Every structure is written in structure tokens, then in C-alpha cells.
Amino acid sequence: MEKLGQCFSSFCGLLAQYSNGMDVCSSVRLFPIGFMIIGGAVMIIAIFGCCGAMKQNRVCLMIYFFVLLVIFLSQAAVAVLAFAFAPQALAFGQTAWNDFPGNNTQHLMQLFGCCGFQNATRDEVTFCDSNGIDRSLSCLTKVQNLILGQIVIVGAIGGGVVFLELIGIIGSCVVCRRQKKVGGM
């Protein structure tokens, strides 16, 4: 997990380099504030769902349904875009690696115990040999293995969230339908 954090820190530095002097890394401290805002929004959405179910208020239930539907569809769109733009991400990674100053790439190669992005250049081979790093392992392969090791956890959490959203969507529809039949609306 420490390597993933250091990889994120390096990526953050790379973004700072391409963002016209804007210090992206300092905005990392805003993540907790963002999570609190998202948590507050989720609580408001949950209150709409609970109030709608308890009071049998169709307006609250429909708001809850549509907000959950929008969140669900946006998650699906992000997943599709992630798969669709995976090759462009690899090309961006190669460009960023080439544009990275030499000391930073050497630090990453030492950190991950790898040599070169996809394969090692002459300078990278010299650095790897002098530091005892296996030059047959590319940094792309090492980072992919690191991400694949964590993807199960991320996938399980994402699957759980999607499952709960679907339960909320279906539940709100069932309660609205039942209320419509009972109330004669």
C-alpha cells in the first residue's frame, strides 16, 4: 500500500508539471473535505428515501429514485469510459515517462525495482545495473501488477455500492407502486 501511495505522489507531481504551475499536490489535503461533502449528500439522499418510505410520500420516493438512478448511470458511464480509454492512458503514461526528469524516473525505478517504462533504454540499463535492479522487469508491468493486486478490493467495494443502489432503486419503485395501488392515485 505504501508503494501505491508513493506512485500516487509521483503521479501528482506529474500532474503539477502539466498543469501550468498549479500545485496539484497541495490540493490532496482537500480530499477529506470532498469526502465529507459527498457523505453529506449521501445522507440527504438517504433521508429522502427514509422519509419517503416511512411517510409513504411519493415525491420523496421519486426524488430518491431519480437521484439513485443518476448516480448509478454515472457510475456505469465512468466504468465504460475507463475501459474505452485504457489504451490512451498507456500512451499518456509513456509520454509522461519520457517527459519526466531523469532523477524522478530513477527514483521510481528504485522504488518499484523495475527498469524502464516498457523496456529499458541505455541510460536506464546503466542505472539499473549500478543499483542491482533486475532490468528484465519493466515499470509498466510492476505498476500493473500493483494495481491488479488492489483491483479486487476496489471491485468488491464498487460491486457492493452498486448492489445497494439497485436495492434502493427497486425498493423505492416497489413502495411507490404499492402506494399507488393502495391510495388509488
Coordinates of C-alpha atoms in Angstrom, one line a residue:
M1 CA 0.0 0.0 0.0
E2 CA 3.0 2.3 0.7
K3 CA 4.2 1.9 -2.9
L4 CA 0.7 2.8 -4.2
G5 CA 0.8 6.0 -2.1
Q6 CA 4.3 6.8 -3.5
C7 CA 3.1 6.1 -7.0
F8 CA 0.1 8.5 -6.4
S9 CA 2.6 11.1 -5.1
S10 CA 4.7 10.8 -8.3
F11 CA 1.6 11.0 -10.4
C12 CA 0.5 14.1 -8.5
G13 CA 3.9 15.6 -9.3
L14 CA 3.4 14.8 -12.9
L15 CA 0.1 16.5 -13.0
A16 CA 1.6 19.5 -11.4
Q17 CA 4.2 19.6 -14.2
Y18 CA 1.5 19.6 -16.9
S19 CA -0.9 22.0 -15.1
N20 CA 0.9 25.2 -15.8
G21 CA 2.4 25.7 -12.4
M22 CA -0.7 24.9 -10.5
D23 CA 0.2 22.9 -7.3
V24 CA -1.9 19.9 -7.6
C25 CA -0.2 18.0 -4.7
S26 CA -1.3 20.7 -2.2
S27 CA -4.9 20.0 -3.2
V28 CA -4.6 16.5 -1.9
R29 CA -5.4 17.8 1.6
L30 CA -8.8 18.8 0.2
F31 CA -9.8 15.1 -0.3
P32 CA -11.2 14.8 3.3
I33 CA -13.3 17.9 2.8
G34 CA -14.6 16.4 -0.5
F35 CA -15.4 13.1 1.2
M36 CA -17.3 15.0 3.9
I37 CA -19.3 16.9 1.2
I38 CA -20.1 13.6 -0.6
G39 CA -21.0 12.0 2.7
G40 CA -23.4 14.9 3.5
A41 CA -25.0 14.5 0.1
V42 CA -25.4 10.8 0.6
M43 CA -27.1 11.4 4.0
I44 CA -29.5 13.9 2.4
I45 CA -30.4 11.3 -0.3
A46 CA -30.8 8.6 2.4
I47 CA -33.1 10.9 4.4
F48 CA -35.3 11.4 1.3
G49 CA -35.5 7.7 0.9
C50 CA -36.3 7.0 4.6
C51 CA -38.8 9.8 4.9
G52 CA -40.5 8.8 1.6
A53 CA -40.8 5.2 2.8
M54 CA -41.9 5.9 6.4
K55 CA -44.4 8.6 5.5
Q56 CA -45.3 7.0 2.2
N57 CA -44.6 10.3 0.4
R58 CA -44.3 9.6 -3.3
V59 CA -42.4 12.9 -4.0
C60 CA -39.6 12.0 -1.7
L61 CA -39.5 8.4 -3.1
M62 CA -39.4 9.7 -6.6
I63 CA -36.6 12.2 -5.8
Y64 CA -34.7 9.3 -4.1
F65 CA -35.3 7.1 -7.1
F66 CA -34.1 9.6 -9.7
V67 CA -31.0 10.6 -7.7
L68 CA -30.0 7.0 -7.2
L69 CA -30.7 6.3 -10.9
V70 CA -28.4 9.3 -11.9
I71 CA -25.7 8.1 -9.6
F72 CA -26.0 4.5 -10.9
L73 CA -25.9 5.6 -14.6
S74 CA -22.9 7.9 -14.0
Q75 CA -21.0 5.0 -12.4
A76 CA -21.8 2.9 -15.4
A77 CA -20.6 5.6 -17.7
V78 CA -17.3 6.0 -15.8
A79 CA -16.7 2.3 -15.9
V80 CA -17.3 2.2 -19.7
L81 CA -15.1 5.2 -20.3
A82 CA -12.3 3.6 -18.2
F83 CA -12.4 0.6 -20.4
A84 CA -12.7 2.6 -23.6
F85 CA -9.8 4.9 -22.8
A86 CA -7.3 2.4 -21.4
P87 CA -5.1 2.5 -24.5
Q88 CA -4.9 6.3 -24.3
A89 CA -3.9 6.0 -20.7
L90 CA -1.0 3.8 -21.7
A91 CA 0.1 6.3 -24.3
F92 CA -0.2 9.1 -21.8
G93 CA 1.9 7.1 -19.3
Q94 CA 4.6 6.6 -22.0
T95 CA 4.7 10.3 -22.9
A96 CA 4.8 11.3 -19.2
W97 CA 7.6 8.9 -18.5
N98 CA 9.6 10.3 -21.4
D99 CA 9.0 13.9 -20.2
F100 CA 9.8 13.1 -16.6
P101 CA 13.1 14.5 -15.4
G102 CA 15.8 11.7 -15.1
N103 CA 16.0 11.8 -11.3
N104 CA 12.3 11.1 -10.9
T105 CA 12.3 8.1 -13.2
Q106 CA 15.3 6.8 -11.4
H107 CA 13.5 7.2 -8.1
L108 CA 10.5 5.3 -9.5
M109 CA 12.7 2.6 -10.8
Q110 CA 14.4 2.2 -7.4
L111 CA 11.0 2.3 -5.6
F112 CA 9.4 -0.4 -7.7
G113 CA 12.6 -2.4 -8.5
C114 CA 12.0 -2.1 -12.3
C115 CA 13.9 -0.8 -15.3
G116 CA 12.3 1.5 -17.9
F117 CA 8.7 2.1 -18.8
Q118 CA 8.1 -0.8 -21.2
N119 CA 11.7 -1.7 -21.9
A120 CA 14.9 -0.1 -20.8
T121 CA 17.0 2.4 -22.7
R122 CA 20.8 2.5 -22.5
D123 CA 20.9 5.1 -19.6
E124 CA 18.2 3.2 -17.7
V125 CA 20.1 -0.1 -18.1
T126 CA 23.3 1.6 -16.8
F127 CA 21.3 2.9 -13.8
C128 CA 19.6 -0.4 -13.1
D129 CA 22.9 -2.4 -13.3
S130 CA 24.7 0.0 -11.0
N131 CA 21.8 -0.3 -8.4
G132 CA 21.3 -4.0 -8.7
I133 CA 17.8 -3.7 -10.2
D134 CA 16.6 -6.5 -12.5
R135 CA 16.3 -5.0 -15.9
S136 CA 14.0 -7.6 -17.3
L137 CA 11.1 -6.2 -15.3
S138 CA 9.5 -3.1 -16.8
C139 CA 8.0 -0.4 -14.6
L140 CA 4.7 -0.7 -16.6
T141 CA 4.5 -4.4 -15.6
K142 CA 5.3 -3.6 -12.0
V143 CA 2.7 -0.9 -11.7
Q144 CA 0.1 -3.0 -13.5
N145 CA 0.7 -5.9 -11.1
L146 CA 0.4 -3.5 -8.1
I147 CA -2.9 -2.1 -9.4
L148 CA -4.2 -5.6 -10.2
G149 CA -3.4 -6.6 -6.6
Q150 CA -5.7 -3.8 -5.4
I151 CA -8.4 -4.1 -8.0
V152 CA -10.2 -6.9 -6.2
I153 CA -10.7 -4.7 -3.2
V154 CA -11.9 -1.8 -5.3
G155 CA -14.1 -4.1 -7.4
A156 CA -15.7 -5.6 -4.3
I157 CA -16.4 -2.2 -2.8
G158 CA -17.8 -0.9 -6.1
G159 CA -20.0 -4.0 -6.5
G160 CA -21.3 -3.6 -3.0
V161 CA -22.2 0.1 -3.7
V162 CA -23.9 -0.8 -7.0
F163 CA -25.9 -3.6 -5.2
L164 CA -27.1 -1.2 -2.5
E165 CA -28.1 1.3 -5.1
L166 CA -30.1 -1.3 -7.0
I167 CA -31.8 -2.3 -3.8
G168 CA -32.7 1.4 -3.2
I169 CA -33.9 1.9 -6.7
I170 CA -36.0 -1.3 -6.7
G171 CA -37.3 -0.7 -3.2
S172 CA -38.4 2.9 -4.0
C173 CA -40.2 1.6 -7.1
V174 CA -42.0 -1.1 -5.1
V175 CA -43.1 1.3 -2.4
C176 CA -44.3 3.8 -4.9
R177 CA -46.2 1.1 -6.8
R178 CA -47.8 -0.3 -3.6
Q179 CA -48.7 3.2 -2.5
K180 CA -50.3 3.9 -5.9
K181 CA -52.4 0.7 -5.7
V182 CA -53.5 1.4 -2.0
G183 CA -54.0 5.1 -2.3
G184 CA -55.8 5.0 -5.7
M185 CA -53.6 7.7 -7.2

